[in-house]
Each structure stands twice: as structure tokens, then as C-alpha cells.
Coordinates of C-alpha atoms and ligand atoms in Angstrom, one line a residue:
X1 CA 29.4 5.0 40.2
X2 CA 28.7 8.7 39.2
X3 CA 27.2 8.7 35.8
X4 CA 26.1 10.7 33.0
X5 CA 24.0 11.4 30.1
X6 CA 24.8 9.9 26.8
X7 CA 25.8 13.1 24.1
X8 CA 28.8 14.7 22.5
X9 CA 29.5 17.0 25.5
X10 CA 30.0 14.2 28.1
X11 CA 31.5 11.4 25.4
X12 CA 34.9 12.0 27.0
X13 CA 33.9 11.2 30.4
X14 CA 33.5 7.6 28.7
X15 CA 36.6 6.6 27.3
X16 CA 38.3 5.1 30.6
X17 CA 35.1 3.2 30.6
X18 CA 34.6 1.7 27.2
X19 CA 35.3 2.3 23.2
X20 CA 33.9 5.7 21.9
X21 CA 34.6 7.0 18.5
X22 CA 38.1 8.6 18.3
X23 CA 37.2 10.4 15.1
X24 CA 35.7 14.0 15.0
X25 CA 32.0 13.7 14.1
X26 CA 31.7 16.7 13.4
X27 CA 34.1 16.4 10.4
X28 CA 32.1 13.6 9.0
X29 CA 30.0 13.5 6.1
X30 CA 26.8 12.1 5.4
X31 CA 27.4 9.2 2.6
X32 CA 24.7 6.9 3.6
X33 CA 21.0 6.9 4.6
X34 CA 19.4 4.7 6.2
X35 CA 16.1 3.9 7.1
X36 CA 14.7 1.9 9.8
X37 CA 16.9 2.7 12.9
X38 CA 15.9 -0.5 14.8
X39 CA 18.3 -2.4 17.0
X40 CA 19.6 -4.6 14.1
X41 CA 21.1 -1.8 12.3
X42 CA 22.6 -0.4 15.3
X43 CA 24.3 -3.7 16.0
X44 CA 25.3 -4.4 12.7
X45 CA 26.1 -1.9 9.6
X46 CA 26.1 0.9 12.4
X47 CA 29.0 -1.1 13.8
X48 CA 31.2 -1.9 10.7
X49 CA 30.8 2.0 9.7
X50 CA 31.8 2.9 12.8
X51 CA 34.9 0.9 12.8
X52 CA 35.4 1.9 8.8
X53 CA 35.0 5.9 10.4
X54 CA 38.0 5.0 12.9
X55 CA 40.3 4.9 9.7
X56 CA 42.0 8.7 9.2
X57 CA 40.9 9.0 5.8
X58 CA 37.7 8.0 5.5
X59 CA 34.8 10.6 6.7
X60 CA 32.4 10.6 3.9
X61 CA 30.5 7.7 4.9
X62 CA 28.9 8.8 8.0
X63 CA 25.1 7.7 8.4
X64 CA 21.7 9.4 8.0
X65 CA 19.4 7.4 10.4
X66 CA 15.5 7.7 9.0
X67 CA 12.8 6.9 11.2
X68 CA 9.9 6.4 9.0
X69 CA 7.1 4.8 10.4
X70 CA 5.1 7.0 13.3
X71 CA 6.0 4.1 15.8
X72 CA 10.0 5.2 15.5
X73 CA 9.5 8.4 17.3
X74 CA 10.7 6.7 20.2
X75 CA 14.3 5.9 18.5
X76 CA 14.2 9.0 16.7
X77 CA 13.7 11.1 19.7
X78 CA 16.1 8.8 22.4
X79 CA 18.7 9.2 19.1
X80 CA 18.1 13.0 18.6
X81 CA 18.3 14.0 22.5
X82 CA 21.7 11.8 22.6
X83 CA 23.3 13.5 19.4
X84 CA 23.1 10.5 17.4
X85 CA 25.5 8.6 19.7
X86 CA 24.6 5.1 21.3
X87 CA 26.1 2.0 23.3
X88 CA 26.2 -1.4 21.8
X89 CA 26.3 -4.0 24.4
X90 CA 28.0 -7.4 23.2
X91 CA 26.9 -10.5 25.5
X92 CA 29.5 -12.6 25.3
X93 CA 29.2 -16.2 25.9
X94 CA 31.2 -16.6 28.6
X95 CA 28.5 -13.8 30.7
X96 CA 31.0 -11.0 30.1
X97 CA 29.9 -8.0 28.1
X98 CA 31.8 -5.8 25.5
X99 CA 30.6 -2.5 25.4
X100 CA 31.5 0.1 23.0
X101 CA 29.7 3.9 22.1
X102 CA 28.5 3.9 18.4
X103 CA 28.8 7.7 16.8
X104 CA 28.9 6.5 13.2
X105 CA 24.9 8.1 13.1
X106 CA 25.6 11.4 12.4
X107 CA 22.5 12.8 11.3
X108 CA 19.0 11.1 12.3
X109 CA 15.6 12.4 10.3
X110 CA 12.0 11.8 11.6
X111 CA 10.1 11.2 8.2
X112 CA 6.6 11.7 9.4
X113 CA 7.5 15.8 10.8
X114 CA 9.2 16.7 7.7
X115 CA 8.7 14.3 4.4
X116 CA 10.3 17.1 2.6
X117 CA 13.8 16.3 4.5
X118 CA 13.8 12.8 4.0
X119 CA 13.7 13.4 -0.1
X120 CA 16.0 16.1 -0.1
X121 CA 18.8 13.8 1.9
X122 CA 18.0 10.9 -0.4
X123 CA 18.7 13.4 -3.4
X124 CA 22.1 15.2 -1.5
X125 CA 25.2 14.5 -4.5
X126 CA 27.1 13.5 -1.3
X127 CA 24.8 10.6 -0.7
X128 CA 25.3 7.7 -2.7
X129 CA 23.8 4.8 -0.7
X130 CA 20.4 4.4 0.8
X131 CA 20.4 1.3 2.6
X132 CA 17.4 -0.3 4.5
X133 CA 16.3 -2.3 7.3
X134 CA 12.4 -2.1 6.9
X135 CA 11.6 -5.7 7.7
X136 CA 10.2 -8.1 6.1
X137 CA 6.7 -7.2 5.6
X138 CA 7.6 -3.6 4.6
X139 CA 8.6 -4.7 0.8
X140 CA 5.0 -4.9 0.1
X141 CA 4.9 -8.4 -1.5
X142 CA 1.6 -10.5 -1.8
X143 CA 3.1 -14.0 -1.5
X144 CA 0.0 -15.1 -3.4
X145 CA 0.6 -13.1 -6.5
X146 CA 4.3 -12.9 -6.6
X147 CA 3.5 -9.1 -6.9
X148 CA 3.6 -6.4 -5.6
X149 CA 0.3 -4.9 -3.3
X150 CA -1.2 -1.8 -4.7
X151 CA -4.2 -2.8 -2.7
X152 CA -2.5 -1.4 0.7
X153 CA -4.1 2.4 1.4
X154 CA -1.0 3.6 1.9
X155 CA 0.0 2.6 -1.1
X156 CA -2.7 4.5 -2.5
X157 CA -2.2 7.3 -0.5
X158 CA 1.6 7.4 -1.8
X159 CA 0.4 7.5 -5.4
X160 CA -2.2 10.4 -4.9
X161 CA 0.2 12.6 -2.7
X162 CA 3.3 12.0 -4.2
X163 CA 4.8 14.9 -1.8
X164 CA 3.9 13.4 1.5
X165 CA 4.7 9.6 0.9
X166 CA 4.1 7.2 3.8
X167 CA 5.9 4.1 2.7
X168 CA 9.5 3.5 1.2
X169 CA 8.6 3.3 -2.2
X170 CA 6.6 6.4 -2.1
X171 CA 9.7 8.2 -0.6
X172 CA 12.3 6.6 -2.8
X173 CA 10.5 7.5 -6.1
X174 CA 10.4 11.1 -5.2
X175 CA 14.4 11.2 -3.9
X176 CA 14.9 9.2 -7.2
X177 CA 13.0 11.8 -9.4
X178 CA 15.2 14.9 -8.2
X179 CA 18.7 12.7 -9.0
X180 CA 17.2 12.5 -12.1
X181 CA 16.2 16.1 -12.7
X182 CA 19.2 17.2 -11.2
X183 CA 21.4 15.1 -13.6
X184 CA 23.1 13.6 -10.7
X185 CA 24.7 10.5 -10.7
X186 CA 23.1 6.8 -9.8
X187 CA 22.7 5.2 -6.4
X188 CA 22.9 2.1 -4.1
X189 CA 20.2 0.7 -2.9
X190 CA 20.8 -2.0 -0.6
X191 CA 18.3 -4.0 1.4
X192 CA 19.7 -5.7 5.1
X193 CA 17.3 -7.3 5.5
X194 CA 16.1 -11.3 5.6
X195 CA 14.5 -12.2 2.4
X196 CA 16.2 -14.2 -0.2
X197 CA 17.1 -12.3 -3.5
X198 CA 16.7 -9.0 -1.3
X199 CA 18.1 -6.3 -3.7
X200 CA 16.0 -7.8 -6.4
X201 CA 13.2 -7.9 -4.1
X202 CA 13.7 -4.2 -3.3
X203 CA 14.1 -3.6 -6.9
X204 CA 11.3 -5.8 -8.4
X205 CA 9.0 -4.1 -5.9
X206 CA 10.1 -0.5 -6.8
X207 CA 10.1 -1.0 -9.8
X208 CA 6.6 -2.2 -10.4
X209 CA 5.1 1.3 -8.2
X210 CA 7.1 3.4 -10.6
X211 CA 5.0 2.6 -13.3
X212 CA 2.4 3.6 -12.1
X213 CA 3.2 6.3 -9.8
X214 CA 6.4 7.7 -12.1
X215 CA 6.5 5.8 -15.3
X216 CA 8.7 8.6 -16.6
X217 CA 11.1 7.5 -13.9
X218 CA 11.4 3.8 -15.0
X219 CA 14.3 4.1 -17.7
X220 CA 16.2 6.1 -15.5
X221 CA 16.1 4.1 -12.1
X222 CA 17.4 0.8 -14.6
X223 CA 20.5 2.7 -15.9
X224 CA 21.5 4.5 -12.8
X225 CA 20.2 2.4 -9.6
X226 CA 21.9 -0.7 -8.4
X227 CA 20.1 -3.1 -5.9
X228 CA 23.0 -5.5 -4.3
X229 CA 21.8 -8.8 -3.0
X230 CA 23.0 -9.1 0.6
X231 CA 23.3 -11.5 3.7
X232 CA 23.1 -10.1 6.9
X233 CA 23.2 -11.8 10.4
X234 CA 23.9 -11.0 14.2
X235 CA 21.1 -11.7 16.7
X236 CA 19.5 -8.6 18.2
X237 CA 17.3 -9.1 21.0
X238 CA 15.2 -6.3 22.0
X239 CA 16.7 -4.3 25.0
X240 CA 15.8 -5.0 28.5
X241 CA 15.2 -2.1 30.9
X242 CA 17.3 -3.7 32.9
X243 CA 20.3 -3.4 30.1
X244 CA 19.5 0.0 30.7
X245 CA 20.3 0.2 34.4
X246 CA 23.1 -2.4 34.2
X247 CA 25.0 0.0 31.9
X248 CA 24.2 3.3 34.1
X249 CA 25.0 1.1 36.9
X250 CA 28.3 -1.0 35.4
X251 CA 29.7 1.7 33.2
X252 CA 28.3 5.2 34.2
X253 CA 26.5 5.5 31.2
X254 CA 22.9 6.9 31.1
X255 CA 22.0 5.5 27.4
X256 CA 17.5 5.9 26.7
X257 CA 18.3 2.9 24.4
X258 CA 21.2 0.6 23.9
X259 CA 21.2 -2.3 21.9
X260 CA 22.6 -5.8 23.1
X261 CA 23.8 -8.7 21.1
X262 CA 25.5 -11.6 20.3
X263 CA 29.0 -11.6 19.6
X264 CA 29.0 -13.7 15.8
X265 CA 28.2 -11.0 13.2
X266 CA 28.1 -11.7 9.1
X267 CA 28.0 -9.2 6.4
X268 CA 28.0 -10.8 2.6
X269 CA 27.7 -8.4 -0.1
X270 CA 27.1 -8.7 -4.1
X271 CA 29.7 -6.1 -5.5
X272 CA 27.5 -4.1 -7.4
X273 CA 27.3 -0.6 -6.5
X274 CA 26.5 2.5 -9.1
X275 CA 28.9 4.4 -8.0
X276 CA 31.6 4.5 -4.7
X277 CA 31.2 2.5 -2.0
X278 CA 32.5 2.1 1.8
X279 CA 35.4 -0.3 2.1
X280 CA 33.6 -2.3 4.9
X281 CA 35.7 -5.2 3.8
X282 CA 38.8 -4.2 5.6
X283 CA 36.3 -4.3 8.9
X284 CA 35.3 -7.8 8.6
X285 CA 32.5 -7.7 5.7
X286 CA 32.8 -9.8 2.6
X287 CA 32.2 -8.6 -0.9
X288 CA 31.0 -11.3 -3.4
X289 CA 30.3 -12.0 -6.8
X290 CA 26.8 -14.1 -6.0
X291 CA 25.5 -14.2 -2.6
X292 CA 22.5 -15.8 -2.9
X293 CA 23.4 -19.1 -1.3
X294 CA 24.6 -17.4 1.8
X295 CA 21.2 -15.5 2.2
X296 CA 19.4 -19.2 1.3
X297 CA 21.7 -21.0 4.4
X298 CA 21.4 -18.1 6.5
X299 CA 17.5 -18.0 5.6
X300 CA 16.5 -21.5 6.1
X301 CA 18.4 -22.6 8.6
X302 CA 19.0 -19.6 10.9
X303 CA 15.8 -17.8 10.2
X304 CA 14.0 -20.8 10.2
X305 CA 15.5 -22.6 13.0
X306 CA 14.3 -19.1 15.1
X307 CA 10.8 -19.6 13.6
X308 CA 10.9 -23.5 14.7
X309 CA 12.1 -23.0 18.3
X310 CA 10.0 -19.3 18.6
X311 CA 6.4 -21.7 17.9
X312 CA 7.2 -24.4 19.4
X313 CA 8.6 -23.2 22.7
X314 CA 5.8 -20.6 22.8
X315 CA 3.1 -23.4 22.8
X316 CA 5.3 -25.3 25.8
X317 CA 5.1 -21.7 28.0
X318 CA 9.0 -20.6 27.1
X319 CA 10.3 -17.4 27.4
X320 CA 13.4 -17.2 25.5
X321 CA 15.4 -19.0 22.6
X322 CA 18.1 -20.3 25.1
X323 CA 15.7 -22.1 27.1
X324 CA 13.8 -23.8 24.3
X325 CA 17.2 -25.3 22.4
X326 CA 18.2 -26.6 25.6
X327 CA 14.9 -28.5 26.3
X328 CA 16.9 -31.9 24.6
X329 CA 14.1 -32.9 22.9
X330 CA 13.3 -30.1 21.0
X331 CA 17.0 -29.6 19.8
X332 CA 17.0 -32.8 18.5
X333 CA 13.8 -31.8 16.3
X334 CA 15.7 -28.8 15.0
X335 CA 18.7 -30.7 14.2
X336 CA 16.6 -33.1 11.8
X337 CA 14.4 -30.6 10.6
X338 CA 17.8 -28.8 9.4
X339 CA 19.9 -32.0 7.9
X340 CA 17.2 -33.9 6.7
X341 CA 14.7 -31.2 5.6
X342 CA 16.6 -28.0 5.0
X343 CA 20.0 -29.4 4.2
X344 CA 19.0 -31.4 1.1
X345 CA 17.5 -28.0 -0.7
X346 CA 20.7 -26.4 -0.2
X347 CA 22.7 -27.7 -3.0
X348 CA 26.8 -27.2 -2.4
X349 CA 28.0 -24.0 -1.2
X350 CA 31.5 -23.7 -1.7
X351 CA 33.8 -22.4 1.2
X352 CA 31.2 -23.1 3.9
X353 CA 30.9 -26.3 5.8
X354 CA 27.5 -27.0 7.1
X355 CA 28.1 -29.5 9.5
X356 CA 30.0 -26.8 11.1
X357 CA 27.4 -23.9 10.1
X358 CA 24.4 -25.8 11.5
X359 CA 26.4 -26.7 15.2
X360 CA 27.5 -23.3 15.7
X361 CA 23.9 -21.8 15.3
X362 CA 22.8 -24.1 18.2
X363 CA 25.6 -23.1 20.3
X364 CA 24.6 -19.4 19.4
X365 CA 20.6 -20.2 20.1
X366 CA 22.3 -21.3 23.5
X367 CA 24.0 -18.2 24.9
X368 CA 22.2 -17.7 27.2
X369 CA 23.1 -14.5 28.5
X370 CA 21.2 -12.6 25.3
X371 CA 18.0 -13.9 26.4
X372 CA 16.5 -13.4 23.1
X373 CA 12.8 -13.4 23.4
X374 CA 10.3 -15.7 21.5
X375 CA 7.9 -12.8 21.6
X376 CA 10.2 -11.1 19.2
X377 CA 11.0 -14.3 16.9
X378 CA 7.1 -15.0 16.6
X379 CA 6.3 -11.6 15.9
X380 CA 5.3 -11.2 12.0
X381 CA 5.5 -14.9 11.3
X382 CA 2.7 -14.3 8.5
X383 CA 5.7 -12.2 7.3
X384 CA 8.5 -14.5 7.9
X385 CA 7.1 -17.6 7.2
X386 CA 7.2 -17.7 3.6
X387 CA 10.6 -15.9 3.2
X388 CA 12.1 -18.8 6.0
X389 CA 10.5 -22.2 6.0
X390 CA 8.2 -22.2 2.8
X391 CA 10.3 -22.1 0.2
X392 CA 12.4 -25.2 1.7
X393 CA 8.7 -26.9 2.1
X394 CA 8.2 -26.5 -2.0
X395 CA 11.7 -27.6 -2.7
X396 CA 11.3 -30.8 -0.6
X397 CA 7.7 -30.7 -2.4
X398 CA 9.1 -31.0 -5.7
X399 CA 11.6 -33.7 -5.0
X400 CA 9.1 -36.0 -3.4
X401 CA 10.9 -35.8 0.1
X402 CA 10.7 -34.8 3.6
X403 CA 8.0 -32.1 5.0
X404 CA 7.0 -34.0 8.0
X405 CA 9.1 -31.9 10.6
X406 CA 7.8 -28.6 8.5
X407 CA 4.3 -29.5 8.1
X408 CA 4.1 -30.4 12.4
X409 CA 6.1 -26.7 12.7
X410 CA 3.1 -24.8 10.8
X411 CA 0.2 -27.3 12.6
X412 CA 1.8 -25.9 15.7
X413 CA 1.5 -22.3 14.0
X414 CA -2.2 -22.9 13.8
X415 CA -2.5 -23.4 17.1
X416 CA -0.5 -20.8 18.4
X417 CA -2.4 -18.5 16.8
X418 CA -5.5 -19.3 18.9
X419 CA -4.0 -17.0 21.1
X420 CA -2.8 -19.1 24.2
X421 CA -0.2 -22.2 25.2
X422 CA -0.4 -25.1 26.5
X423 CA -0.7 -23.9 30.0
X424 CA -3.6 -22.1 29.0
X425 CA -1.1 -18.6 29.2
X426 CA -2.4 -16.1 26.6
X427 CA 0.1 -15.5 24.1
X428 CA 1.4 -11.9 23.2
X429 CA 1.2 -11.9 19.0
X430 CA 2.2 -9.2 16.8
X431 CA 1.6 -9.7 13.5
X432 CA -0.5 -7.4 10.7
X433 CA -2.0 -10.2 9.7
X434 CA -2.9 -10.9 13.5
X435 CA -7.2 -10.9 13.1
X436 CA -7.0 -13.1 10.2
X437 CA -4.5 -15.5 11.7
X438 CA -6.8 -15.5 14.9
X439 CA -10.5 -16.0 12.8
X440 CA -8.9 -18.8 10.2
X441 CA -7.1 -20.4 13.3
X442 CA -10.4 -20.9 15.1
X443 CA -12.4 -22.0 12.0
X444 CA -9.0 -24.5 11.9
X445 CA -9.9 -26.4 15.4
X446 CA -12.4 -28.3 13.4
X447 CA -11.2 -27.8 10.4
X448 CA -7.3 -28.0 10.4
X449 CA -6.5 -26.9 6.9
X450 CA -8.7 -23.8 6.9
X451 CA -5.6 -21.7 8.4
X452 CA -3.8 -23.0 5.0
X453 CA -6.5 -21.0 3.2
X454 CA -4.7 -17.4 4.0
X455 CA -3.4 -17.3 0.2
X456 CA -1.3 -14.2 1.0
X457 CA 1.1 -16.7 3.2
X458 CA 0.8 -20.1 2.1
X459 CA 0.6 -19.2 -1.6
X460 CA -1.0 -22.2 -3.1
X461 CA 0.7 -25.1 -0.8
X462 CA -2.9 -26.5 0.5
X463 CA -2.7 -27.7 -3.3
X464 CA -0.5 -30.4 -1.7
X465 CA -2.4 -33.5 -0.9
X466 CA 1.3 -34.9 0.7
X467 CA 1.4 -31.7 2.6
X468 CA -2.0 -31.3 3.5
X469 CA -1.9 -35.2 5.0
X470 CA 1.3 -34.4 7.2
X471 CA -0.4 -31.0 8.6
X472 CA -3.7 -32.9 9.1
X473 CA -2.1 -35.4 11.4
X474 CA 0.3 -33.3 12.9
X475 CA -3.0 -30.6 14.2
X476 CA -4.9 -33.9 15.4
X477 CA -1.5 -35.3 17.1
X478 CA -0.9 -31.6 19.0
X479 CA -4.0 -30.9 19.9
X480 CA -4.3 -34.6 21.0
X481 CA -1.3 -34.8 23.4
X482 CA 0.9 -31.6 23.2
X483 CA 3.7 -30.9 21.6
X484 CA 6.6 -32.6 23.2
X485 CA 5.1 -35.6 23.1
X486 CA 4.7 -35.5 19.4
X487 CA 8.0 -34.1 18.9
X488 CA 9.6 -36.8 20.9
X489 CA 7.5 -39.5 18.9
X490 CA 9.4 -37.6 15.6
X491 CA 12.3 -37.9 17.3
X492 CA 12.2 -41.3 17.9
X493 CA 10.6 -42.7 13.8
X494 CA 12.2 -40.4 11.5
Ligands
CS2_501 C1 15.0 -13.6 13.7 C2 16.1 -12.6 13.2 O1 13.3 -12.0 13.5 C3 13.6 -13.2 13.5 O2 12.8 -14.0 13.3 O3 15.3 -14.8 13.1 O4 15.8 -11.3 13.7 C4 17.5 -13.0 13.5 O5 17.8 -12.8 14.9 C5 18.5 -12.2 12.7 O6 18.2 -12.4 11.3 C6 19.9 -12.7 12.9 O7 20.8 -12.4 12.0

């Protein structure tokens, strides 16, 4: 099949092929900016916009992608050279694949080359939501203090050179203080991304670097800012080069970087926005009054059950999520890790049925045409793990009941974090907190609970004498006869 290259000019030659946008881009107004341009975005609130744009009279909320972080000029420059424009490659389960060319990314901005840009967007009248996907590490929480770090040097760096921030906050606080100074009106902020609380999180943390860095500012950003809580959800693998040729090959389309994904995608939004907001509503979102016990479900038992499977199919040589859920034994672990020691913490959420919530995710762990890798899931566990699994662990602390399943799932942590499986494979780990997770997890093989001692992820749970049994015994039991074993012994006496 002849192809082409991915831009406005040759969008046309698509449309006998798959979905482009029917609108005209060019008519479309900045409304939104984003930052973090990562493959969940793309596959998610790029998505709903773009299906919001399709509607005649809407054009105002077309997006501002921000890369912010040095390591994005990759996306920023595939996203640049392609006019914004992308293809989003559902992977259905049934093998077949929905494709569909995403132009709802009108504008895209590389921070690092031009802070200056970056605030002035953030500060345009016509923009009145700055939404972010900057995972979760970027918020800048110390899980041991409940506050925020001011010990990171770019933190530091933010405060002294308030004109060329590095980090979200520093870049927010500056956008902030020309809405102010202008006398225009309030914003959105709105985090997508997976921590519980996340618009409070987002606004606790900014909160407490304005005053310091912009005291002035602090009044101002309580009246006019609003910081919706959100739940967000559609499994993103990272793309495959050979996604890439499939789609030159399949549909004539030479995309630098599509995104795949599952087909199941959630959107749950608190209603509260300072001022208009997109009506994503009438494209499948849902606007509510309190969304936190979504984002706790979605949290502990999706996020969690990745985290579970993403460990403990590492340490047994596994590539992918699919593979390790249909390994029977371990599916059966998940299953009573989530009804007997996730379900329990959950309390009653009204409109959702668990039963049902919990069988679909393993049927969507399954598909295994999205080949979702456990390199990705494992990546910034020291970041993940307290946001997914811990705060079930404390809850099941408190009420004197199960951590057994928990406890084994961080033992196995431990060892992962020696650096290779059971096969003796090295293992690829990307974390910030990787050197520390590697030291303590030596010191750990002979003394487990010395990879407890990293305060800035396991808080103060070592204080635990029930927890700190459960780990014991589950290191000894691992590192005595592997993991399946164990997990099949679980299986068989809880
Ligand atoms: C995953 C998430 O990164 C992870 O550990 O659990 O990226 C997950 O795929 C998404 O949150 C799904 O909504």
C-alpha cells in the first residue's frame, strides 16, 4: 500500500482509510493546556476533545500540548513535524484494531526552548484549563512527611529563577502571577492523573511552594483557582515499533508515534470549574458531585492489581500483563488480594457493582492483543506504591484484618529490586528512587525489613509488628522456593 506522511497536507488521503477530524483546525482555539503529552493523554482526554471538536459549535476548546521535561523532545518534535495530528490505535479484544487520526492538539510547546511561552499560554484569557498528566512522582510529595519536598534542587532552582522554572509548580506560579496582574479571570486546574484526592493533591502541593516562592500569590490562587478531583482510566501501553510499521503497512499511514490501547476508557469528574468548561459529558465522560470513591476503586484495585501482577510476573521471567493473569495461579492471588484485602476498605459505592468491576478488569488484564508491558507497570513503583497498595495495607492495618497477600506483594518488591528474576534474567528498573531501592534491597537479603526503612515510601508502616511478621515470612518463603510456590500455598490456606 502506497503511504504517506502523517500532517495537515496529506490528512485527506486518510479518510477512506480511517476517522480524521472533520472539523477545520485551523478555526480552532486554544482553550486547554496541557502538559505531559505522554501516550495516556493522547488516548484519553485527547480523544474525548477530539470527539467534543466534531460538534459544529464548539471550537474553543482545542489543546495546547506542553512538553516539559527535556526527555519529551522526542514527542514534542514527532508532534511538531506532524502538525499536531496523531493516530490512536484501539486493540480490540477480539484482535481487530480501530484506528482513528487525533487533531484535537492544536498547538504543542517545548518548555525547556522557550519557558517564556509556556507562561504566556498558561496566562492567554482564552485559556481557562490547564490540565496535567505529569505522573505520579511529579507532584513532589514526600510520603514520609505528608508534605511537600522543597529539598528537590529543582525545586530550588525554581524558587531562585522564578523566570526559567523547571518543574510544574515553578511554571504554574509564574502563569498564575500574570492572571493575577492582568485582572483576568480564575482557572481549572485539573490533574489526570492516578493518585487519590488528585486535585487536592495538585492544590495542596501548589499551594505550599507559593508561600514561599509567591506568598503574595496565595490569596489570589484560593479565590480564583479550582482543582477538580478526577478518575481517569484506559490502559496505555507504550508503542511498539512494530505498531508503527503495522499502521504504515495496514493503513498507509507513516505516523513517528501512535499510541495503542485498550478499548474500555473512564472519565469521572468533580464539577467544579472557575469558570467554563468543555461539555465532555455529551462524549462519554461523567461529571460528579464527589469522586473520590471512584479514584479509590480504580486506585486500589486497577492500579494495584497492575502493581501485583507487574512484580510478581517480573520475578517468574514474564513479559506482559496478559501472560501473567493467565498463569491460573497467580489470578487467583489477585482475585483474593482484591475481595478479601482491597474490597473490605472500600466501603459502598453507590451505582457500581464490584463483583462486576473486579471481573471485568481481569478480562481487560487479559486482552491480549495490547501486550502491555510489565517493564512499564514496574516502572516508578517507589512512586506508585504508596498511592496504590499502601493506603489499603493501613486501612486493613487499622481494622485488625488481612495484609498477608499485601505484605508477600512488597517482600516480592524487595527482591525484585535486587535487580534480576528468578531465572537469573536481569531486570530493566526505572525508578528515581532506583540506587536506593537497589542498596536497601541488598542490605534486605539478610536483613528483610531494611528495604521497609526507605521512609519516603513506606511512611512509617515498619511500625507494624503484624506487618513486619507477614513481610518477614513472606522474604524467607520467596527467597526459599520462589514465588509460585508460595503463591500457590496462599492460594490453597487463606
Ligand atoms: C498502570 C497505569 O502505570 C501503571 O502502573 O497501572 O498506567 C494504568 O494502565 C492506567 O492507570 C489505566 O487507567
Amino acid at each position: 500500500m502506497k503511504s504517506y506522511k502523517l500532517n495537515n497536507q496529506n490528512l485527506a488521503k486518510f479518510k477512506d482509510q480511517v476517522a480524521v477530524p472533520t472539523y477545520d483546525r485551523s478555526q480552532v482555539k486554544t482553550g486547554i493546556v496541557h502538559v505531559g503529552i505522554g501516550g495516556f493523554h493522547r488516548a484519553h482526554q485527547a480523544l474525548y476533545t477530539e470527539q467534543l471538536l466534531h460538534n459544529p459549535s464548539v471550537n474553543q476548546w482545542g489543546i495546547c500540548g506542553v512538553a516539559l521535561l527535556d526527555f519529551d523532545q522526542k514527542i514534542y518534535n514527532t508532534l511538531k513535524e506532524q502538525d499536531g495530528l496523531y493516530t490512536l490505535v484501539v486493540k480490540e479484544l477480539d484482535g481487530t484494531f480501530t484506528k482513528r487520526i487525533i487533531g484535537s492538539i492544536v498547538e504543542c510547546l517545548f518548555a525547556p526552548e522557550d519557558p517564556s511561552k509556556v507562561i504566556e499560554k498558561m496566562a492567554s484569557p482564552d485559556v481557562k484549563i490547564i490540565t496535567l498528566t505529569i505522573t505520579e512522582g511529579g507532584y513532589n510529595y514526600n510520603e514520609a512527611t505528608g508534605e511537600f519536598n522543597f529539598e528537590n534542587p529543582q525545586i530550588q532552582s525554581d524558587i531562585e529563577n522564578p523566570q526559567a522554572p523547571k518543574t510544574i509548580f515553578g511554571y504554574l506560579t509564574q502563569a498564575l502571577k500574570l492572571r493575577k496582574e492582568r485582572g483576568l479571570p480564575g482557572i481549572t486546574i485539573q490533574s489526570c492523573d492516578n493518585i487519590q484526592g488528585n486535585g487536592h493533591m495538585t492544590q495542596k502541593m501548589l499551594l505550599s511552594y507559593v508561600k514561599v516562592a509567591a506568598p503574595e500569590l496565595v490569596s489570589w490562587i484560593e479565590s480564583n483557582v479550582s482543582f477538580p478531583n478526577s478518575m481517569v482510566d484506559r490502559i496505555t501501553p507504550a508503542t511498539a515499533p512494530s505498531d508503527i510499521v503495522d499502521l504504515k503497512e495496514t493503513s498507509g499511514i507513516e505516523d513517528a508515534w501512535p499510541v495503542v490501547c485498550e478499548p474500555f476508557k473512564q472519565w469521572v469528574i468533580e464539577d467544579d470549574f472557575a469558570t467554563e468548561r468543555p461539555a465532555w459529558e455529551t462524549v462519554g465522560a461523567q461529571f460528579a458531585k464527589d469522586v473520590v470513591p471512584y479514584e479509590k476503586m480504580k486506585l486500589s484495585l486497577l492500579n494495584a492489581g497492575h502493581s501485583v501482577l507487574g512484580i510478581l510476573g517480573s520475578l517468574l521471567g514474564y513479559n506482559t500483563i496478559d501472560e501473567v493473569v493467565h498463569n491460573p495461579n497467580i489470578s487467583t492471588f489477585l482475585k483474593g488480594y482484591m475481595d478479601e484485602e482491597v474490597t473490605p476498605t472500600l466501603g459502598t459505592l453507590e451505582g457500581v457493582d464490584l463483583e462486576v468491576y473486579k471481573q471485568s478488569l481481569i478480562e481487560r488484564f487479559g486482552n491480549s492483543n495490547i501486550k502491555d508491558q510489565l517493564d512499564r507497570i514496574c516502572s516508578e513503583s517507589s512512586a506508585k506504591i504508596p498511592i496504590f497498595m499502601l493506603p489499603t495495607v493501613q486501612a486493613q492495618l487499622k481494622d485488625k484484618a488481612l495484609v498477608k497477600r499485601a505484605a508477600f506483594v512488597l517482600a516480592a518488591w524487595a527482591v525484585y529490586s535486587i535487580g534480576t528474576d528468578e531465572k537469573g534474567k536481569e531486570l530493566v528498573i526505572k525508578d528515581a528512587l532506583k540506587s536506593t531501592l537497589h542498596t536497601k534491597a541488598q542490605v534486605a537479603q539478610k536483613n528483610p525489613t531494611a528495604f521497609l526503612d526507605i521512609e519516603t515510601v513506606f511512611g512509617t508502616l515498619k511500625e507494624s509488628a503484624v506487618f513486619v511478621q507477614a513481610y518477614k515470612e513472606a522474604y524467607e518463603n520467596i527467597t526459599t522456593h520462589g514465588v509460585e510456590k508460595c503463591v500457590i500455598e496462599i492460594n490453597n490456606t487463606l
